[in-house]
CSV table of C-alpha atoms in Angstrom, one decimal:
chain,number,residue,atom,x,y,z
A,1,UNK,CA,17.5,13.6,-17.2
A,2,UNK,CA,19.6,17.2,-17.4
A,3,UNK,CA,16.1,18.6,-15.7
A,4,UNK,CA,15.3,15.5,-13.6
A,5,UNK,CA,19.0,16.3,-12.1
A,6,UNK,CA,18.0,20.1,-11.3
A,7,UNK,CA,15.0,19.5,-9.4
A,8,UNK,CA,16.2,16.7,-7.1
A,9,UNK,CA,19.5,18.8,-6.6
A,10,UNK,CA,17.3,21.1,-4.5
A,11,UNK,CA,17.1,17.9,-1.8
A,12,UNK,CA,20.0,15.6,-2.4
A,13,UNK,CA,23.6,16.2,-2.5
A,14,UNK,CA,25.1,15.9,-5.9
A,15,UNK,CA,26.2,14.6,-8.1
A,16,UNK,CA,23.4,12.0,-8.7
A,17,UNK,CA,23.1,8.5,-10.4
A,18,UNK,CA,19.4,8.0,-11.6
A,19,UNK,CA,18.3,5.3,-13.1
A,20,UNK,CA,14.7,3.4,-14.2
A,21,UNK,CA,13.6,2.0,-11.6
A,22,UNK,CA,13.7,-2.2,-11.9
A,23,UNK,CA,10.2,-2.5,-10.2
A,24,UNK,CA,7.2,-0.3,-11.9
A,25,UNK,CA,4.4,0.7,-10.3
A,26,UNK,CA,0.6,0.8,-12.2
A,27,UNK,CA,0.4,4.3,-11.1
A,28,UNK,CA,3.2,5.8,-11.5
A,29,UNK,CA,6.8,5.9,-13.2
A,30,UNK,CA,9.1,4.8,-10.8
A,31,UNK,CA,12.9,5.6,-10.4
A,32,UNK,CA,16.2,4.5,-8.7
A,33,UNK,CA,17.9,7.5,-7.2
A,34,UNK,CA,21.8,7.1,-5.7
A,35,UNK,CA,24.0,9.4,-4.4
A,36,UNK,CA,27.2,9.2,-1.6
A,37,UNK,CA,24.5,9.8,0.9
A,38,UNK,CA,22.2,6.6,0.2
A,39,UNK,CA,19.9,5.4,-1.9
A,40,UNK,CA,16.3,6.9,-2.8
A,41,UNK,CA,13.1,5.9,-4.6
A,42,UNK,CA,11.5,8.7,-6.8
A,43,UNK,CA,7.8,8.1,-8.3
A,44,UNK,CA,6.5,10.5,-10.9
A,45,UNK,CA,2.9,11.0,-11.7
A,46,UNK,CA,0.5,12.6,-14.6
A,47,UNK,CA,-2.8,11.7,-14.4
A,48,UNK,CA,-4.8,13.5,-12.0
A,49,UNK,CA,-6.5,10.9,-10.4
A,50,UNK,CA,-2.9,9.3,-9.6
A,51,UNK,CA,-1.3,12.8,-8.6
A,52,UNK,CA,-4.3,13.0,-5.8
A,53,UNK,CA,-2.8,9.2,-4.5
A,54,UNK,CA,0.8,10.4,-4.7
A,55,UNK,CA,0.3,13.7,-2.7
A,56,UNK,CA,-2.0,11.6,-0.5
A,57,UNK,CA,1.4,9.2,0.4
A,58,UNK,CA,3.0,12.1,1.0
A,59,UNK,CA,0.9,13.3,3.3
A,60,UNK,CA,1.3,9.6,5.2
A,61,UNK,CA,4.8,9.7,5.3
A,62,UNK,CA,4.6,13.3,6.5
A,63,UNK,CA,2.5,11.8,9.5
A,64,UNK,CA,4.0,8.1,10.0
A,65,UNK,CA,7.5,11.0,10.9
A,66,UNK,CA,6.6,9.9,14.5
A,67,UNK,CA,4.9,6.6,14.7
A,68,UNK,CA,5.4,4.6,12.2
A,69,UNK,CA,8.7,6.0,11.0
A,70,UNK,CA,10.3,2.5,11.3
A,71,UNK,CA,7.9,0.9,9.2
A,72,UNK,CA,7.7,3.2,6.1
A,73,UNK,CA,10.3,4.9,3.5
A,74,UNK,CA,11.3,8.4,5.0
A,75,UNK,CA,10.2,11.6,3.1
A,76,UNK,CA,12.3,13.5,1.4
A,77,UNK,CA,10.3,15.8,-0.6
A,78,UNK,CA,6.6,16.4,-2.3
A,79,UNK,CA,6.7,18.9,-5.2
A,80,UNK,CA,4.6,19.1,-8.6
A,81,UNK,CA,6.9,20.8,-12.0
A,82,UNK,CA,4.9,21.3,-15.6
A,83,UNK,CA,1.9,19.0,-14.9
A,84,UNK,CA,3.7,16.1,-12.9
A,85,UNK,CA,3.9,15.2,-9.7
A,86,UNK,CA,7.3,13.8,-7.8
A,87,UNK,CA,7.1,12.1,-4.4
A,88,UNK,CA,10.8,11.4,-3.7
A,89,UNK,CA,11.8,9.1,-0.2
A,90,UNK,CA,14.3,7.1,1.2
A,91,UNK,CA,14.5,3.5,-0.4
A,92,UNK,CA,14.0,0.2,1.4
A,93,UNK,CA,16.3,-2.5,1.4
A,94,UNK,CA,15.7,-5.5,0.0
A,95,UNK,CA,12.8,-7.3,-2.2
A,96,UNK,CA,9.1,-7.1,-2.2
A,97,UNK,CA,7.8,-10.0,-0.6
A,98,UNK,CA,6.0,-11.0,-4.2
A,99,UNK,CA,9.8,-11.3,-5.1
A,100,UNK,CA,11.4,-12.4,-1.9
A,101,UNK,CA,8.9,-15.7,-2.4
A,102,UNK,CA,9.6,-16.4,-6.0
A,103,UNK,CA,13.8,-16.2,-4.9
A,104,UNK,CA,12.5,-18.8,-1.8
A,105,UNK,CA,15.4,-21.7,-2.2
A,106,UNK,CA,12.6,-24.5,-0.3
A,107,UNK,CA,9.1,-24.4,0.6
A,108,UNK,CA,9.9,-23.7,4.4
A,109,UNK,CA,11.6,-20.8,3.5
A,110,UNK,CA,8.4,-19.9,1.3
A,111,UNK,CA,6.1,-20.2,3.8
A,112,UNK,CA,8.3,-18.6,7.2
A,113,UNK,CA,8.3,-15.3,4.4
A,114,UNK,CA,4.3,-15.8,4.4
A,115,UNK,CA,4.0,-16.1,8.2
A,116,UNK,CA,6.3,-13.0,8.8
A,117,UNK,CA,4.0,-11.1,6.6
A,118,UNK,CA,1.4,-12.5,8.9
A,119,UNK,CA,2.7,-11.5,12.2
A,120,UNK,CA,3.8,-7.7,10.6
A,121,UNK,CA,0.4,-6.9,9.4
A,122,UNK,CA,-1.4,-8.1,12.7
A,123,UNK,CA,1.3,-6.0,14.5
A,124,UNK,CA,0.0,-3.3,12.6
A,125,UNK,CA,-3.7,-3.9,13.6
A,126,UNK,CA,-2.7,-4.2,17.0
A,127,UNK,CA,-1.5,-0.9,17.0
A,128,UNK,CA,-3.3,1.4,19.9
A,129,UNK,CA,-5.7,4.1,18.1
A,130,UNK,CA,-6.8,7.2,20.2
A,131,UNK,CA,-10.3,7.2,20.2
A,132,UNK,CA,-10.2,11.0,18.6
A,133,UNK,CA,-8.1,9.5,16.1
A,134,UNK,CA,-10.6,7.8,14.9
A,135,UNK,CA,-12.8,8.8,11.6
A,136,UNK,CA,-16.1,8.7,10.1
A,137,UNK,CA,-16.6,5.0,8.9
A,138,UNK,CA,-13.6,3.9,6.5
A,139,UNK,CA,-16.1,1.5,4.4
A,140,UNK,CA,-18.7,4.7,4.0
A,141,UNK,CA,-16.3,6.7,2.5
A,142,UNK,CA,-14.7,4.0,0.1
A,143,UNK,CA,-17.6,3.5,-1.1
A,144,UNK,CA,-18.2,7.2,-1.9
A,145,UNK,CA,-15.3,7.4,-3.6
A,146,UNK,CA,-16.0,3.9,-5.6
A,147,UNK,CA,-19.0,6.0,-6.6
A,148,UNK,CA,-17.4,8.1,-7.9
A,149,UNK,CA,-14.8,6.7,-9.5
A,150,UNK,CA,-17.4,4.2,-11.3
A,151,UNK,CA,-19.2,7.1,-12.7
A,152,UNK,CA,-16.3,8.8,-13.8
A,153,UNK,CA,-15.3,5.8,-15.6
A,154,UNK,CA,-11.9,5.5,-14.1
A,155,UNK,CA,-11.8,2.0,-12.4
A,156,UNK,CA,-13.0,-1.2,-13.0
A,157,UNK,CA,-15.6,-1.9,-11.3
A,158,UNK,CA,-19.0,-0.4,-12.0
A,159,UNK,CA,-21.9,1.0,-10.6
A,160,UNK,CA,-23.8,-2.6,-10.8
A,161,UNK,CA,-21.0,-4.3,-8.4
A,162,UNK,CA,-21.7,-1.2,-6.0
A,163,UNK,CA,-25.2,-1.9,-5.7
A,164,UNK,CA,-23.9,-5.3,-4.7
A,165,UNK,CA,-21.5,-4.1,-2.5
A,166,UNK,CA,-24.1,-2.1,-0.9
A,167,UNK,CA,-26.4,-4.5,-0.4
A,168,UNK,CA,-24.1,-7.9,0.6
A,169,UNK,CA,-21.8,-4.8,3.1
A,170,UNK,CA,-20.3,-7.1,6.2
A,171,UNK,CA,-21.1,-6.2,9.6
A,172,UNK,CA,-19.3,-3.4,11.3
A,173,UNK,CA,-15.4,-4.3,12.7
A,174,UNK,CA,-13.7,-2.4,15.2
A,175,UNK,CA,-11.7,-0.3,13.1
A,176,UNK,CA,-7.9,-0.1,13.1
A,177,UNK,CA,-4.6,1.3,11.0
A,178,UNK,CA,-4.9,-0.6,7.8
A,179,UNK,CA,-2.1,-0.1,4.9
A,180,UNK,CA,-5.2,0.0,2.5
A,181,UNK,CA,-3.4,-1.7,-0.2
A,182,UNK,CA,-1.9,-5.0,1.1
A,183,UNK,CA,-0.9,-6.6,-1.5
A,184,UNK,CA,2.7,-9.1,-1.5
A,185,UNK,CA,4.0,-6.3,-4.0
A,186,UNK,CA,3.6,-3.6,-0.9
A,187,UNK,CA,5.7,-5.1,1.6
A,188,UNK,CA,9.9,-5.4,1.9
A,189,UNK,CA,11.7,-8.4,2.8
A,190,UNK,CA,14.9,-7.9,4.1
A,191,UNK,CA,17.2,-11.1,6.1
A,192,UNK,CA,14.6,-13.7,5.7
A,193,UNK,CA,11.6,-11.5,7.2
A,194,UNK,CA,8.9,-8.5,6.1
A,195,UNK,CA,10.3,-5.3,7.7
A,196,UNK,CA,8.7,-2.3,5.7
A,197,UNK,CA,5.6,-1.5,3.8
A,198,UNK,CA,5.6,0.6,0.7
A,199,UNK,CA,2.8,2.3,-1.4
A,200,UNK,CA,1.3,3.8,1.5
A,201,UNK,CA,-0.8,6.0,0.4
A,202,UNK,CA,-3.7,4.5,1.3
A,203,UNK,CA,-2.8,4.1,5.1
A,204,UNK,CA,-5.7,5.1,7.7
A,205,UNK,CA,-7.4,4.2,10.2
A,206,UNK,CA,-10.5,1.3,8.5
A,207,UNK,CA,-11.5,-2.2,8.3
A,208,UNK,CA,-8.6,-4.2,9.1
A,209,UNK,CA,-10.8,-7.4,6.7
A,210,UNK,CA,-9.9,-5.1,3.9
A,211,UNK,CA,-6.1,-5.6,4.2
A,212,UNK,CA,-6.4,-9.3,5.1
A,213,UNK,CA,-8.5,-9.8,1.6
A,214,UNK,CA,-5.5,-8.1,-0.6
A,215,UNK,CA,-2.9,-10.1,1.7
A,216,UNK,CA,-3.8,-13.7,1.1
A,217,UNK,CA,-5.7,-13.0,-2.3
A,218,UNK,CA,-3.0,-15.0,-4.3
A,219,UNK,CA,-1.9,-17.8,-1.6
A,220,UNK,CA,-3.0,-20.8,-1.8
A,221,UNK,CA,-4.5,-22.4,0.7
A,222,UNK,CA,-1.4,-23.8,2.6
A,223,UNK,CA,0.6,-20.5,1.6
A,224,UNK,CA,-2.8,-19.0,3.4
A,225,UNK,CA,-2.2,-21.5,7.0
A,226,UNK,CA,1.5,-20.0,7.1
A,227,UNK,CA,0.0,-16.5,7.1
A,228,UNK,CA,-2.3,-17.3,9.6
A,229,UNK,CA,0.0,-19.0,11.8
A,230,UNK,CA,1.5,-14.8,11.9
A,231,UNK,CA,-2.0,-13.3,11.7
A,232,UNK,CA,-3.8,-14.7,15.1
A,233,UNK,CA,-6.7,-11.7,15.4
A,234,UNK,CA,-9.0,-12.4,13.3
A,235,UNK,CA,-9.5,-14.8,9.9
A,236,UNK,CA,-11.7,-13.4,7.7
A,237,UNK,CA,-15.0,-15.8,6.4
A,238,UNK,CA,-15.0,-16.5,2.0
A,239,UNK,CA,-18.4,-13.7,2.1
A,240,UNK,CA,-16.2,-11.1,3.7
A,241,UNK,CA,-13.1,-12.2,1.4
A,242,UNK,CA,-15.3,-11.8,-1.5
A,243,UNK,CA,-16.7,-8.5,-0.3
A,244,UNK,CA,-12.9,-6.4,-0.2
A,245,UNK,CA,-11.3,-8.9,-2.8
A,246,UNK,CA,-13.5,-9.2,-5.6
A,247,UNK,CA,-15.8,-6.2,-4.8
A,248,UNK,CA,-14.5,-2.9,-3.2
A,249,UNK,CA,-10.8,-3.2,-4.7
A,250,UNK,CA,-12.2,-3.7,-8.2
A,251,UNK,CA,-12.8,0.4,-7.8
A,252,UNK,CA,-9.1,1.4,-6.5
């Protein structure tokens, strides 16, 4: 920890309490950071392929400074020290929402947690995109880099479920900011409602279907009407669901 201590000394005002964090990550190891200031998150990464995803949240957080500030931990520092990446940002208050539902007192309670995660995540597809904002198709370049990630041997799916992919791929969406990683664990619940998302780094601009899959993929199906009564754009068909859900995040 002496070393640990050293480094984040460079960007927060000693002295400094670290502990373990209580929630780990699959990526990365994850750790509580406190000093009289506040309270900070600090994720630390080895393997390459995990230390491209953690510079790549960086990067986010660098960007979402301005527009999506209030919806995202704030950056403190990116930096890399004998192999390892450290991604170090502000922490949000609260509990996951994959918590926050377990800790539900009452099925209402449950299901008004569900349908603010609805109405969050819609807000965040309703979000106005400049048209030069916009990319080269979000779904081409997944599947790239599920390509590659299959022949690498680094992920789960293989190169037989991308031939399927390829050939069952949904029609084109309007593309908007997705989070890219949707999942209950990803989002903060603070006061009764979803306020934050965390494990950014996959926020772009894609298929908003993609983020609806990874929200609803553990609901059942009255968990899933609650989330629909907050997400009103769009309700994704069991082809499409099986497409992002079962398919394309079987490779990230």
């Amino acid at each position: 920890m002496k070393h640990l201590n050293i480094l984040l000394e460079k960007y927060l005002k000693p002295p400094l309490v670290i502990t373990k964090g209580s929630q780990q990550g699959w990526t990365s190891t994850v750790f509580e950071v406190r000093n009289t200031e506040g309270s900070y998150i600090l994720k630390i990464c080895e393997e390459p392929k995990y230390k491209d995803w953690l510079r790549k949240e960086a990067k986010v957080l660098e960007m979402a400074r301005d527009s999506y500030r209030k919806v995202v931990p704030k950056l403190i520092a990116f930096f890399c020290d004998k192999g390892k990446a450290y991604l170090l940002m502000s922490k949000i208050p609260g509990n996951s929402l994959t918590q926050a539902i377990k800790l539900a007192e009452n099925e209402t309670e449950k299901f008004q947690l569900i349908e603010s995660f609805g109405t969050f995540l819609c807000q965040l597809h309703e979000q106005p995109i400049s048209s030069y904002e916009l990319p080269q198709d979000w779904l081409d370049t997944q599947l790239q880099q599920a390509k590659f990630y299959a022949e690498k041997g680094t992920c789960d799916g293989s190169l037989d479920l991308l031939q399927e992919l390829y050939h069952n791929r949904p029609k084109f969406v309007p593309q908007t900011m997705i989070h890219g990683d949707c999942t209950t664990d990803n989002v903060m619940v603070n006061k009764g409602k979803v306020i934050s998302y965390i494990d950014v780094g996959f926020m772009t601009i894609g298929d908003p279907r993609y983020d609806e899959a990874l929200s609803i993929r553990k609901f059942t199906d009255q968990e899933k009407v609650a989330f629909y009564e907050g997400y009103t754009r769009y309700k994704i068909t069991d082809k499409e669901f099986t497409f992002f859900n079962d398919g394309l995040y079987e490779f990230f």
